Every structure is written in C-alpha cells, then in structure tokens.
Coordinates of C-alpha atoms and ligand atoms in Angstrom, one line a residue:
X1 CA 6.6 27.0 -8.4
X2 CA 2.8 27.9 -8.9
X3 CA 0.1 26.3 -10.8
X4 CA 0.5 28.8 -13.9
X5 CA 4.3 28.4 -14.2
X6 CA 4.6 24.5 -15.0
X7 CA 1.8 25.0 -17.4
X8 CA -0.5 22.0 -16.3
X9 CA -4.0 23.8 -16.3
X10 CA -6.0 22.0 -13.9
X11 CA -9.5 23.9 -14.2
X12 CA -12.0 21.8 -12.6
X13 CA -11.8 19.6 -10.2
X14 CA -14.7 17.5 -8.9
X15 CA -14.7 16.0 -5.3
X16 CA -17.2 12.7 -4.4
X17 CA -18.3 12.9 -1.2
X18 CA -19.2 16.0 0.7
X19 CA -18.6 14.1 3.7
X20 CA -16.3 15.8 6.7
X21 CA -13.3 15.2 4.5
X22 CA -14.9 16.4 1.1
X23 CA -16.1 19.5 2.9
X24 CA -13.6 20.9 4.2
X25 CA -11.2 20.2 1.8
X26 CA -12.7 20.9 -1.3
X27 CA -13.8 24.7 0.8
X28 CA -9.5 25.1 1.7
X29 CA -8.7 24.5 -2.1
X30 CA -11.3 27.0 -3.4
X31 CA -10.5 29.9 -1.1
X32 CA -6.6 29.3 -2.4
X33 CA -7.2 29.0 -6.1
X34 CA -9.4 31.5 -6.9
X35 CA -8.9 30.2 -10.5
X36 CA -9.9 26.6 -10.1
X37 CA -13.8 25.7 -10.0
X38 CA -14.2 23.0 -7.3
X39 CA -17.6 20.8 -7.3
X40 CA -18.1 18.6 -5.0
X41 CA -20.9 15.7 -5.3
X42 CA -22.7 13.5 -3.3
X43 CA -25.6 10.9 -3.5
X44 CA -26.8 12.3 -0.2
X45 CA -29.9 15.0 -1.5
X46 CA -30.3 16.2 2.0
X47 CA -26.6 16.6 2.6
X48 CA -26.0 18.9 -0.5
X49 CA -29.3 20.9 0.1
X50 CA -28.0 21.5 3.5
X51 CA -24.4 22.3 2.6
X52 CA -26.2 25.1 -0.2
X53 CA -28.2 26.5 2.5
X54 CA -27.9 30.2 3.7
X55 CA -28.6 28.7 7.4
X56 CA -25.5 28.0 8.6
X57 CA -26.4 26.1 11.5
X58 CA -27.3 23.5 8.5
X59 CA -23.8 22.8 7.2
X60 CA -24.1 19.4 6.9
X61 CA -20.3 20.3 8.9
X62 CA -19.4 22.0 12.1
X63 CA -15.9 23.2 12.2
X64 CA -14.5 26.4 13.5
X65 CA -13.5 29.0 10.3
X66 CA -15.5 27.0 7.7
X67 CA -18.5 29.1 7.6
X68 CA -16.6 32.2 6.8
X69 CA -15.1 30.3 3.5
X70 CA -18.5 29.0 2.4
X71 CA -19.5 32.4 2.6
X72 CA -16.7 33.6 0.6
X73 CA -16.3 30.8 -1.7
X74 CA -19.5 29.2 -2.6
X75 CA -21.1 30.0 -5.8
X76 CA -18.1 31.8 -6.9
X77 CA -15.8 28.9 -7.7
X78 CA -17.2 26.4 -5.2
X79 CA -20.4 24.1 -5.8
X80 CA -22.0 21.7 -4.2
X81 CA -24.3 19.2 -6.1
X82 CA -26.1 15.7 -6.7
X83 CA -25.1 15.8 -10.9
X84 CA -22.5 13.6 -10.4
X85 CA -22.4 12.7 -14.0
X86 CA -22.8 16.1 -15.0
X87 CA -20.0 17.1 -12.9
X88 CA -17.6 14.3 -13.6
X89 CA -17.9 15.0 -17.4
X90 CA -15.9 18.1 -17.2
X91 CA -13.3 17.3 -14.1
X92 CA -9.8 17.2 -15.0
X93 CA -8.9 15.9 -11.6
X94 CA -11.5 14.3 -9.4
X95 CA -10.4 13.6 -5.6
X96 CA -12.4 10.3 -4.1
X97 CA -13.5 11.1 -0.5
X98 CA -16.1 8.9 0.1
X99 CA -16.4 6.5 3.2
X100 CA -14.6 3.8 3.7
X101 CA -15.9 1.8 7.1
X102 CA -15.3 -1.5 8.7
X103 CA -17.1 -4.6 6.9
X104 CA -19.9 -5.5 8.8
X105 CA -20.6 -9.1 7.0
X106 CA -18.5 -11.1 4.8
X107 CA -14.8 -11.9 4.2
X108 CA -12.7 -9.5 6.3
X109 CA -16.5 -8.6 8.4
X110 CA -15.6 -6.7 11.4
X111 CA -11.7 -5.5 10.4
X112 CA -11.3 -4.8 6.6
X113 CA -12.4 -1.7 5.3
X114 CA -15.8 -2.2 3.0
X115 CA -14.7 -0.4 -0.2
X116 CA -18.3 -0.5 -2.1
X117 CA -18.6 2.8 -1.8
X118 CA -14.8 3.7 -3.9
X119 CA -15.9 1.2 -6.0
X120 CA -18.9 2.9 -7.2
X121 CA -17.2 6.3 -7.2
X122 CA -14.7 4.8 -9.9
X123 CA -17.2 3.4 -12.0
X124 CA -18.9 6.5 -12.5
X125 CA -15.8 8.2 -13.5
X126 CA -14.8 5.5 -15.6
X127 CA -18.3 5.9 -17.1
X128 CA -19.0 9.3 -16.8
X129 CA -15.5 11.2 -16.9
X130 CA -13.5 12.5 -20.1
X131 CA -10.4 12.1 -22.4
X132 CA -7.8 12.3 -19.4
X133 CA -8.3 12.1 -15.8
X134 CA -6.3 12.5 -12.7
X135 CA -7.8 10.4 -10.2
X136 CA -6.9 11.2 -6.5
X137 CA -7.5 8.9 -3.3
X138 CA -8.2 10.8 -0.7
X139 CA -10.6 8.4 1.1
X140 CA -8.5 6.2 4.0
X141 CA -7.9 3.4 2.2
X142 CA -5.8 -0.5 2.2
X143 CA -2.5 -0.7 0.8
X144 CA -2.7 -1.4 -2.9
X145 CA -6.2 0.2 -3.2
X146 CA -5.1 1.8 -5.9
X147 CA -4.3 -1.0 -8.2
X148 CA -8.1 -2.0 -8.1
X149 CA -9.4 1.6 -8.6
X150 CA -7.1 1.9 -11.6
X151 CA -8.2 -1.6 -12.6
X152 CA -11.7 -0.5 -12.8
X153 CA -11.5 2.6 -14.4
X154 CA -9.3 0.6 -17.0
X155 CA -11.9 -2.3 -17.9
X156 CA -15.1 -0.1 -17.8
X157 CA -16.5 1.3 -21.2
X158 CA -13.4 3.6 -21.4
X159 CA -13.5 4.9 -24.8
X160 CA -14.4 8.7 -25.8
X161 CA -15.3 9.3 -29.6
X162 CA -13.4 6.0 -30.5
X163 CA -10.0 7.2 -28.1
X164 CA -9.4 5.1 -25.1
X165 CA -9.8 7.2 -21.9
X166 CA -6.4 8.2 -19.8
X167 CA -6.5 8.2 -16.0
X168 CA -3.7 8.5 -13.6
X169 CA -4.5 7.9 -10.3
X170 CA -2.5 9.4 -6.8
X171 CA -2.8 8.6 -3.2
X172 CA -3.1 11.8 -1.3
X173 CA -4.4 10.9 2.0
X174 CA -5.9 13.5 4.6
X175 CA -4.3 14.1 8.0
X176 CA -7.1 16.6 8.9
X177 CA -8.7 16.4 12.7
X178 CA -11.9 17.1 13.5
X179 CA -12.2 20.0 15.2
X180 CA -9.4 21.9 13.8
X181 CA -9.5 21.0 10.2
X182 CA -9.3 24.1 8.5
X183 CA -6.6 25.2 10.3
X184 CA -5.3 21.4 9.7
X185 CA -6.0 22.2 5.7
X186 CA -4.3 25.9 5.9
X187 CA -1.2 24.7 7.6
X188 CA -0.5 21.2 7.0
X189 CA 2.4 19.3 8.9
X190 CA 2.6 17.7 5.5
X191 CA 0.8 17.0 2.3
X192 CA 1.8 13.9 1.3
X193 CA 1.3 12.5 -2.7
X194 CA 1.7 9.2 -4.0
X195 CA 2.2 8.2 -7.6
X196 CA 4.4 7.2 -10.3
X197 CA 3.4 9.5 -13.3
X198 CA 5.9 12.6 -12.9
X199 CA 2.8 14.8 -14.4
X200 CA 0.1 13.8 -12.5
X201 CA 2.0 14.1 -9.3
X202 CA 3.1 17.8 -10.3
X203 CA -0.6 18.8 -11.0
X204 CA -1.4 18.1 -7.8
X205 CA 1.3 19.1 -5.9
X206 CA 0.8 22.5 -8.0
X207 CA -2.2 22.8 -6.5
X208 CA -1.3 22.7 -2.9
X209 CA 1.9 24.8 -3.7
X210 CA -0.6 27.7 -3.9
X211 CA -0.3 27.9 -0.6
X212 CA 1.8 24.8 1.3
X213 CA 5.2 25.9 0.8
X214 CA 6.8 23.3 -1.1
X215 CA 9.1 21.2 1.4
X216 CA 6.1 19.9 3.4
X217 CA 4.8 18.7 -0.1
X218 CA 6.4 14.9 0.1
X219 CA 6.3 12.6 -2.8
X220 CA 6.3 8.6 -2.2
X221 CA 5.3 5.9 -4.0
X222 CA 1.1 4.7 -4.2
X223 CA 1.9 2.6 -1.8
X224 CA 3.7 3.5 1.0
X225 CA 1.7 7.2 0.9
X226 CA -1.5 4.4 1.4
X227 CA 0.5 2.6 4.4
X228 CA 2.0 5.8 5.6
X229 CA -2.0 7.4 6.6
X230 CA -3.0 4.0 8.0
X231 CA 0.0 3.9 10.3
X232 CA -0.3 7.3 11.2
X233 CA -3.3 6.7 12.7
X234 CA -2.2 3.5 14.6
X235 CA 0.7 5.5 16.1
X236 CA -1.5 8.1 17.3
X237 CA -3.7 5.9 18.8
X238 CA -1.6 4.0 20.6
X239 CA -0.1 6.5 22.3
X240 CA -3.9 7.6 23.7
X241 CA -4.1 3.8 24.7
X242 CA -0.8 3.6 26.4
X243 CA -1.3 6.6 28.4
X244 CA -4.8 5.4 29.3
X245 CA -3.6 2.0 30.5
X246 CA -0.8 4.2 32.2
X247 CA -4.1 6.5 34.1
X248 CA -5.5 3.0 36.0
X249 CA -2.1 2.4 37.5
X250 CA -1.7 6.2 38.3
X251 CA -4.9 5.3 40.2
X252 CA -4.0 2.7 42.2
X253 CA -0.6 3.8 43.1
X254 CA -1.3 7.4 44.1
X255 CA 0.7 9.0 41.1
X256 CA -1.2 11.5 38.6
X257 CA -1.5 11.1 34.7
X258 CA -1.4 14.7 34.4
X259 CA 2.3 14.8 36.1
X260 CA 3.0 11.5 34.2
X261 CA 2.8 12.9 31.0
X262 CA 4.3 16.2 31.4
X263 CA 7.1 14.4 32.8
X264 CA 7.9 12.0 29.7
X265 CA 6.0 14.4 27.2
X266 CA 9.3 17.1 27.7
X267 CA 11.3 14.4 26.4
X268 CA 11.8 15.0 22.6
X269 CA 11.8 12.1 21.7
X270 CA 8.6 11.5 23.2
X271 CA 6.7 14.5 22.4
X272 CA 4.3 16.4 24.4
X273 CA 1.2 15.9 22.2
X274 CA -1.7 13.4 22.7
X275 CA -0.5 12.5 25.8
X276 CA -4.0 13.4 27.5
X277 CA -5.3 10.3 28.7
X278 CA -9.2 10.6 28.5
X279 CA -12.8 8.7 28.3
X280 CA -10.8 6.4 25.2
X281 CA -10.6 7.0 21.9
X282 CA -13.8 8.1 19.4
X283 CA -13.9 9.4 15.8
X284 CA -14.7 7.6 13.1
X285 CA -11.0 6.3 11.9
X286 CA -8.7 5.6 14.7
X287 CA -10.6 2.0 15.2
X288 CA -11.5 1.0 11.9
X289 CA -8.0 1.7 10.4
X290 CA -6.2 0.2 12.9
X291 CA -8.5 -2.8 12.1
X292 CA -7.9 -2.4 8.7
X293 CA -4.1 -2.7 9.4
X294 CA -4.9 -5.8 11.8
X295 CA -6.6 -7.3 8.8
X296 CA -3.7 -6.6 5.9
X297 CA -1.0 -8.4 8.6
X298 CA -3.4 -11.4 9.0
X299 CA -3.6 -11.3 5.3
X300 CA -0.2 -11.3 4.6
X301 CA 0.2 -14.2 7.5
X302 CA 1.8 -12.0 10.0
X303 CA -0.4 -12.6 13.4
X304 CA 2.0 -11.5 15.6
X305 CA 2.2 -7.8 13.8
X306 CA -1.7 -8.6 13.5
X307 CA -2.1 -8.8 17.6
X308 CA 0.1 -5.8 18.5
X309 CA -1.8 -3.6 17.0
X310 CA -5.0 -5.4 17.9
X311 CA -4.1 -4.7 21.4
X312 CA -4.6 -0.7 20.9
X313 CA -8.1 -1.5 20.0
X314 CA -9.0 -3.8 23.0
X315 CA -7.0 -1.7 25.8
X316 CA -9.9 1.4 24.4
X317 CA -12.8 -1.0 25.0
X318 CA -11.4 -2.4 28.1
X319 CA -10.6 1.6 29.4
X320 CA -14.2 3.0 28.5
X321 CA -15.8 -0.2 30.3
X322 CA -13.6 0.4 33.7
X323 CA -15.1 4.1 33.4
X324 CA -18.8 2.6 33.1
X325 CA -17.6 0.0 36.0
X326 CA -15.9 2.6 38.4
X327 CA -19.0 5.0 38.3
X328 CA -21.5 2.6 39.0
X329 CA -19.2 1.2 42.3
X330 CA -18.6 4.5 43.3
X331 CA -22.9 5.2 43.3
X332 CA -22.9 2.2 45.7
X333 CA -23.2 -0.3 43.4
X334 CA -26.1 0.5 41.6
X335 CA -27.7 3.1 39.3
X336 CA -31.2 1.7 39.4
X337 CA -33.8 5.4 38.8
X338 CA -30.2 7.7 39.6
X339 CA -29.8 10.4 37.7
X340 CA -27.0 11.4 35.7
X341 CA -26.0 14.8 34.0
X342 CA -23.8 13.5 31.0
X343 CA -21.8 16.6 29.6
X344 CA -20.9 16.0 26.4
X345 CA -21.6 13.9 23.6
X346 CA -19.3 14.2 20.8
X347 CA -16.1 12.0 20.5
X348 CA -14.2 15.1 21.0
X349 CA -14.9 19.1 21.0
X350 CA -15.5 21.4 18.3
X351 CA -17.2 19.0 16.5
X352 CA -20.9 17.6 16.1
X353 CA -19.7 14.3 15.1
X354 CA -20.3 11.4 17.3
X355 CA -18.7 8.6 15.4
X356 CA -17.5 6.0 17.8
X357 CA -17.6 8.9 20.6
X358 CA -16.6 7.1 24.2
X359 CA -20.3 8.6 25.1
X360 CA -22.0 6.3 23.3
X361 CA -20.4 3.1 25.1
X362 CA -20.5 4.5 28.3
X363 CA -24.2 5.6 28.2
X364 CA -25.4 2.7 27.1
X365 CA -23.6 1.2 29.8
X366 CA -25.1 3.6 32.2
X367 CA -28.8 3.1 31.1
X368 CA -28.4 -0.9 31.1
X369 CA -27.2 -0.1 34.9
X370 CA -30.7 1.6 35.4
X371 CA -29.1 5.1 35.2
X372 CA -31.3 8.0 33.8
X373 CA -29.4 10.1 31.7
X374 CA -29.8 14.1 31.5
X375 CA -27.5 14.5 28.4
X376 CA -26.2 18.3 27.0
X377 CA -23.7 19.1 24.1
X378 CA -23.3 22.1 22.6
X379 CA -23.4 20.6 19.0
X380 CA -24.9 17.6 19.1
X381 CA -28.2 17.4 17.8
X382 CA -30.9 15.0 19.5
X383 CA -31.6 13.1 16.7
X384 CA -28.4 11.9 16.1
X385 CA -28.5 10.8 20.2
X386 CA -31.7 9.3 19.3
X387 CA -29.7 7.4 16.4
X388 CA -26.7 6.7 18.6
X389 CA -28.6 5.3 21.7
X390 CA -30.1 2.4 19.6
X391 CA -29.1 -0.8 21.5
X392 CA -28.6 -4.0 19.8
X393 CA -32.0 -4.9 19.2
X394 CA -32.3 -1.5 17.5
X395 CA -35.1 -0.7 20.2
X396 CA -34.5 3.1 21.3
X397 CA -33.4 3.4 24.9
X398 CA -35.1 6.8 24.7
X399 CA -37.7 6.8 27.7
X400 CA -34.2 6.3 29.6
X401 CA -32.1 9.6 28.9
X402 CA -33.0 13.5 28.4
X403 CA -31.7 16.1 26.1
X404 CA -31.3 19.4 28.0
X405 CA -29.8 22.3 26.0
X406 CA -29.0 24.5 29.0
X407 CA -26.2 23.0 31.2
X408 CA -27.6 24.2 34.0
X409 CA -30.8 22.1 33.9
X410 CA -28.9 18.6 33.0
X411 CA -28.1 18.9 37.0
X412 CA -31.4 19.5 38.5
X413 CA -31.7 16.2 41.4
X414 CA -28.4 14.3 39.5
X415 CA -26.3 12.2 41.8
X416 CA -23.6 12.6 39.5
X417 CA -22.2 14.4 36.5
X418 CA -20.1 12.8 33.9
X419 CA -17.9 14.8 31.9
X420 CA -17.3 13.2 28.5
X421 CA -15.8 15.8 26.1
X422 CA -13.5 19.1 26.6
X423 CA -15.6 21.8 25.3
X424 CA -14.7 24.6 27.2
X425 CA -17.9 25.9 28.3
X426 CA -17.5 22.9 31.0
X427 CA -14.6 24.3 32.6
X428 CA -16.2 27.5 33.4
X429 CA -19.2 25.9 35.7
X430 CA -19.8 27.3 39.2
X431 CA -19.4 23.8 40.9
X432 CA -20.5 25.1 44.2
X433 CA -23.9 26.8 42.8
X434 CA -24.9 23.5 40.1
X435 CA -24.5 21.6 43.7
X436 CA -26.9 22.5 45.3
X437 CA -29.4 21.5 42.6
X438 CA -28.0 17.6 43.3
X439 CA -28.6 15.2 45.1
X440 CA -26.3 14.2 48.1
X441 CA -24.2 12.4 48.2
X442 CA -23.2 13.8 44.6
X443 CA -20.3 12.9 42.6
X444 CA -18.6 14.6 39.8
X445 CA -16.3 12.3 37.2
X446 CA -13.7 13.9 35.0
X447 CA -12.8 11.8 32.6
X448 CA -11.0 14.5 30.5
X449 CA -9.3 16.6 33.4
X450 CA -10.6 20.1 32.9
X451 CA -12.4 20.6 36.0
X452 CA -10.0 22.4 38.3
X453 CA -10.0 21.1 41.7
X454 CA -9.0 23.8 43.7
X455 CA -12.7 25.1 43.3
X456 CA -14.5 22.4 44.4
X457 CA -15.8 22.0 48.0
X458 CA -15.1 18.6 48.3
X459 CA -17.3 18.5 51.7
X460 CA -20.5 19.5 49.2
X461 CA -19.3 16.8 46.5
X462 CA -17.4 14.2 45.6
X463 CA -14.7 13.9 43.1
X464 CA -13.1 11.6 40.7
X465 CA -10.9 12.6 37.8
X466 CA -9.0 10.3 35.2
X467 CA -5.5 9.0 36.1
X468 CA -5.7 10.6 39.6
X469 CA -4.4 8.3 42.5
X470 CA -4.2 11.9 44.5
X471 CA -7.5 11.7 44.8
X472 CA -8.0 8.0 46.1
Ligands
NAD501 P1 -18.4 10.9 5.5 O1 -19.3 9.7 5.8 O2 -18.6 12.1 6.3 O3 -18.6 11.4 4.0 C1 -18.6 10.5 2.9 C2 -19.6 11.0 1.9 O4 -19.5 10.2 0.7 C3 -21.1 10.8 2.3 O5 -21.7 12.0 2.3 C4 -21.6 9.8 1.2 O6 -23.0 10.1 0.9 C5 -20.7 10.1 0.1 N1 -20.7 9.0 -1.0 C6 -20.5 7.7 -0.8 N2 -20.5 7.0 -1.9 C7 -20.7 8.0 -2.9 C8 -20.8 7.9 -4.3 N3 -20.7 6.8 -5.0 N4 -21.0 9.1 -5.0 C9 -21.1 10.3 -4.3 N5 -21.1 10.4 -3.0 C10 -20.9 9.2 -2.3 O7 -16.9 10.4 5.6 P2 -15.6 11.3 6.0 O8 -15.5 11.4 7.4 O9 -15.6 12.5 5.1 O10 -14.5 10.3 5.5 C11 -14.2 10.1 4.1 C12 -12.9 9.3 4.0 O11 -11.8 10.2 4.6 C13 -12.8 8.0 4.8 O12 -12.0 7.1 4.1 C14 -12.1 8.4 6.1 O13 -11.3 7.3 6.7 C15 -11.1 9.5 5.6 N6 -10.7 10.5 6.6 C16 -11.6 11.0 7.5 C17 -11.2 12.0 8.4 C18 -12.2 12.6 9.3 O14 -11.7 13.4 10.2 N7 -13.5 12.4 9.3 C19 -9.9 12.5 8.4 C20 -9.0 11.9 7.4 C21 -9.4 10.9 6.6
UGA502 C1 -7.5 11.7 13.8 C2 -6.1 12.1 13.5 O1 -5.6 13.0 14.5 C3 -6.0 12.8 12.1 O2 -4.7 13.1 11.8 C4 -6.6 11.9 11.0 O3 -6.6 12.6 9.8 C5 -8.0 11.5 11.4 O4 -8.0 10.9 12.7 C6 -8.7 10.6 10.5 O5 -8.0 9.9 9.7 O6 -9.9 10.5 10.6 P1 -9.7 12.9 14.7 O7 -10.2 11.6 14.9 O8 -10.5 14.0 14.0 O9 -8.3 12.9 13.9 O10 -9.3 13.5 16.1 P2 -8.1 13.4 17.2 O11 -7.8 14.7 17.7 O12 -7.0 12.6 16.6 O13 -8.8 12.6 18.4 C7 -9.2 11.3 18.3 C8 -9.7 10.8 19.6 O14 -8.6 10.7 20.5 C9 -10.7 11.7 20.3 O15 -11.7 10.9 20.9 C10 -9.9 12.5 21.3 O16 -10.6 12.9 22.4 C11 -8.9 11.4 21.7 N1 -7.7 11.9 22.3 C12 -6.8 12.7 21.5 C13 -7.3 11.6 23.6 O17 -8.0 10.9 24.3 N2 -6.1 12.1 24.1 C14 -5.3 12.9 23.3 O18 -4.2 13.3 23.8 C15 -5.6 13.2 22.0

C-alpha cells in the first residue's frame, strides 16, 4: 500500500545529523517521494556548507551513486541546513541520526555508547517541535534507548498553545555499509521498524513502501528492533575475527585462507559473505557496538555473555598487531630510516572514512618501529591522516610519513609496500615495473589478497599475503 492510500500525510520530515547515515539516507528517501520535503540539520556549519556546495568533491560524503541524487534532489525537496529549530518546528516526523560513540570517561568509559549527543537532539524537538511528532531512532543505539528519549521529550516544556505535545517514537535502525550505501538504501535486505503505536509504525513503513516492497518491511517491538542492529553487527564481526584467527593457523600449517573459506563459505548454512579475512576490522561501529553489547551483559550481570563477545574485539587488536609484528621480522628485525609505501588508508574501499581503519594501528606501529611511511589513497584526504596519525601525546608523527597522490611515486626507494585496503586501482599495478624503483631486498604484504601472484617475479621481490601458509 502507498503513502497516499492509508491517508497518513507525512509532509516533512527533518533528519539531525547529516552525518554518513543522515546523508545518505535522507538523499534515498527524497529521490523516492518526490512528495515529501526532507531537511536534514546539523550543528556542524562547515559540514552543511559543504554538503550545499556545487563542488562535489566537497560532499561532506563519498559514496558511489550519491552525487547523481544530490544533483537531482537537492533544492527540489531535499535541504540541507544549520536552522535546527526552524526546521524542527514544521517536521511531522524527525529521524535522529546523530553519533553515538564509545564513552571516553565516566560510568560505562571505554564500552557504553555516550548518548549526549541523542540527548540533545530530543531536547530540541521536545523544545522546538509541534503538536504531534513521530520520532524515529535511527542512530545505533542501547536496548531501551528509547524509553529515555521518550522520557525527555515527555518532561520538557511540551505544551503548544496550552495542548500538551504528542510524540511517538520508533526504532528504525540502519543496516547501510559504507561503500555501498545507496545501493544498501535502494535495495535493502530489510527495513526493520520498532514500535507499539499501530499509526506511527504505518507512517513510516508507508514511507519505505514507496519503494521496498513490503515483505522486507519487518515490524518488532522498540526493543528487540534496538537489540536486533546491535547484534547484527556482533555477528558480522565475528565472523571477520574468526576467519582472521583461522588466517595465522593457515600460515603456519601451509593451508590457504582463500581455499578455507571458499570451502566452508559454499555451505549454506555458513554463507559465503565476509569470509575475507583481512588487515582486521575498521569502521566506525563494528567495535563500539560490540562494546556497547559487552557493557549491557555486564549490566545486566551476565560476564560470561559479556567476555564472548569481548573476545571478537581483542582477537582484531591482537590480528592487526601480528601484521605490525610480522612486517617488521620479515625487514630483519628492524625498520629504523626503511621506507614504506602504505597503499591505502581508509577502513575499507569506496569510502573516505577512516574511522577505526586497520591503517591507523598499523602505521603508528610502523613509525614507532622507525619506519618512514610513503602513504596513498585515492579518497583520503591528508588532513584527516594528519588527524589520524596523532599519537597519544597528541604530538603529530608527521615528519615521519608522506602523502603521495600518484601510486607510482609512494614506491620510489621503499623496501616494502603494504597493502591496506581493496580499492581496485591496486590490483591493476605492474609489480615488475614499481620494482625496480625499490629497494632490494623488497617486500610486498597483502593483507587483503588482491595482488595476483602469478605476476610477480618472486626472484625481483618478496611476497607475503594474509592467511597464506603456501607461501611460507
Ligand atoms: P557521523 O558522525 O558521520 O554524523 C553524525 C552527525 O550528527 C554529525 O555531523 C554531528 O555534527 C551531528 N550532530 C550531533 N549532535 C547533533 C545535534 N544535537 N543536532 C544536530 N546535529 C548533531 O555519524 P554516522 O556515521 O552518520 O552515524 C550516525 C549513527 O548511525 C551512529 O549511531 C552509528 O552507529 C549509526 N550507523 C552508522 C553507520 C555507518 O556506516 N556510518 C551505519 C549504520 C548505523
Ligand atoms: C557495517 C555493517 O556491514 C553494516 O550492516 C552496518 O550498518 C554498519 O557496519 C554500521 O552499523 O555502521 P561498514 O562498517 O560500513 O558496515 O562496512 P563493512 O563492509 O561491514 O566492513 C567493516 C570492516 O570489516 C571493514 O574494515 C572491512 O574491510 C572488514 N571486512 C569486511 C573484512 O575484513 N572481511 C570481510 O569479509 C568483510
């Protein structure tokens, strides 16, 4: 059934946070419901200017496909802004996307998620919004979340022309990934609402019916639609943790991860997908809501369901540390004044973010060995390197490393080149030409398998990939 039919006349919706949820999201709902204006807002002045700029390389957002729907949509019946009050005021639904990171002091510091900045988003709309409002969580958030949203849009000033204010609120988490999200957004596996009010729940899920057909639309209650995103995101990850741990002992057996997981991925119940063992983990959810699920089982005194999942988290550390570990043995031991091309520096490709990106850990690593870095990615700008590289005593480590934005120059004199993310301009590199601009002995290190080793001349260089005991 479409929006028009069941008669609910959702007009406006606001989105807070034009974040790389809010983006994208907001951008997939204008382009299919041409009739709906869609804002989205942000306390970021920079962030809004850039995602209103006609220089596209300035979308605050890279991701394959959006451009062409800012292009279509923007100023017709999508906005971006910093009225947040403005904006709220008219809303009849408004979708919280804000972040939602670890704690970094306090009660819960280092595991539960800080939720300052959801709190603040439902103060203004308790403060800012009108008669009735449908509030949506679409932020990652703890189970229960929305019993203290509701609870503060409830006890604010909520009273318009002497008539208490109305809110609903839903849980509608986001299952996008980075790197494919609109395509993510335009064919969901799922869209998943919870909430209890039979009309609230129908305005949204007429929304998404404009172009989700309507069986992957699945209604639960608030809470287990809250528990159902963070465990999706443990599951995931732990399968890139167990096949990692699953790569050493390929390594030191002689048996390859590539074979490994073909072989158990073409079981069904297994599944073929994310079974690419790789650097570790990055992004900026898989760690902090497993942590966040780590701190709810604590919380509800279960250590034991607490540790399990706890284990995903360490195994990642422990796995991009052995990477750090087993480049410097294999450069004899040292790195002191090497150099080291470093190809790629986002978590992942097809994206600029960096959040939690296995680079970061394992070029810090690498300059604290004495390594120089020569560091290229397609997307990634240098300041946000220069932002990432900060060690612990927030002095930049930036006389150590080099950002080159030619791939051909990051190998002039390296002793090695590490390959940290799959974009697929790195599997197209004439190995035997970018060695002779290294230095001998010279290593390459594949930590994501996309170097095909039949065209290498292992006499000119040597070769380690991930999960490879072939090669040992
Ligand atoms: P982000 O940091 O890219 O964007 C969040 C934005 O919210 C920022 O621009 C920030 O300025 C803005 N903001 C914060 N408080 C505000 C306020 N009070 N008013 C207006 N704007 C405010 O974060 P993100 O990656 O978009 O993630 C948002 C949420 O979605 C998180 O809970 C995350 O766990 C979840 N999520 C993220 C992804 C992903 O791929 N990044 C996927 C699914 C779910
Ligand atoms: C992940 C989930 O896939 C999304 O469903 C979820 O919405 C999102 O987190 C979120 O909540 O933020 P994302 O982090 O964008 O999406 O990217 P993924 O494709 O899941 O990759 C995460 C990390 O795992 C990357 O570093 C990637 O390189 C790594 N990975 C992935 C592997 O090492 N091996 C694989 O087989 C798959």
């Amino acid at each position: 059934m479409k929006n028009s039919e069941i008669n609910i006349k959702i007009k406006r919706i606001c989105c807070i946070g034009a974040g790389y949820v809010g983006g994208p999201t907001m951008a997939v709902i204008a382009k299919n419901c041409p009739n709906i204006r869609v804002d989205v807002v942000d306390i970021n002045l920079d962030k809004i200017k850039n995602w209103n700029s006609d220089n596209y390389e300035l979308l605050p957002v890279f991701e394959p496909g959006l451009v062409d729907i800012i292009k279509n949509c923007r100023g017709k019946n999508l906005f971006f802004s910093n009225d947040i009050k403005g904006i709220i005021q008219k809303a009849d639904m408004i979708f919280i996307s804000v972040n939602t990171p670890t704690k970094t002091k306090g009660f819960g510091k280092g595991k539960a998620s800080d939720l300052k900045w959801v709190e603040s988003s439902a103060r203004q709309v308790a403060k800012y919004s009108k008669d009735h409002t449908i509030v949506v969580e679409k932020s990652t958030l703890p189970v229960r979340t929305a019993e203290v949203i509701k609870s503060i849009l409830e006890s604010e000033n909520n009273s318009i022309n002497g008539k208490s204010k109305k809110f609903d609120v839903l849980s509608n988490p986001e299952f996008l990934s980075e790197g494919t999200a609109i395509r993510d957004l335009e064919n969901p596996d799922r869209v998943l609402i919870g909430g209890d009010n039979d009309y609230a729940v129908q305005a949204l899920s007429s929304i998404y019916q404009e172009w989700v057909p309507i069986d992957k639309i699945l209604h639960t209650n608030v809470w287990s639609s809250e528990l159902a995103k963070l465990t999706s995101n443990a599951f995931l990850a732990q399968r890139i943790s167990s096949i990692n741990s699953i790569s050493a002992i390929c390594e030191a057996t002689g048996a390859d991860i590539r074979e490994v997981s073909r072989a158990i991925g073409s079981d069904k119940r297994i599944g073929s997908k994310f079974l690419d063992s790789g650097p570790g983990f990055g992004g900026s959810c898989f760690k902090k809501d497993i942590l966040n699920l780590v701190y709810l089982a604590e919380y509800f005194g279960l250590p034991e369901v607490a540790d399990f999942w706890e284990g995903v988290v360490r195994l990642n550390k422990w796995h991009q540390n052995r990477i750090s570990q087993l480049i410097t043995r294999k450069l004899f031991g040292t790195l002191a004044d090497k150099k080291i091309a470093i190809l790629g520096f986002a978590f992942k490709a097809n994206t600029n973010d960096t959040r939690e990106s296995a680079a970061i850990q394992i070029c810090k690593d690498l300059i604290e060995e004495g390594a120089i870095l020569s560091i290229h990615d397609p997307k990634v700008k240098k300041a946000q390197i220069i932002k990432d590289l900060h060690n612990e005593n927030k002095i930049l480590l930036n006389t150590k490393w080099e950002k080159f934005d030619e791939i051909e120059t990051t190998f002039k004199d390296a002793d090695a080149v590490v390959i940290l993310t799959e974009w697929e301009e790195y599997s197209n590199i004439d190995w035997e030409e970018m060695s002779i601009m290294m230095r001998k002995p010279a290593w390459i290190f594949d930590t994501r398998s996309i170097v095909d080793i039949k065209k290498i001349n292992t006499k000119n260089l040597n070769f380690w990939q991930i999960g490879n005991g072939t090669l040992s």
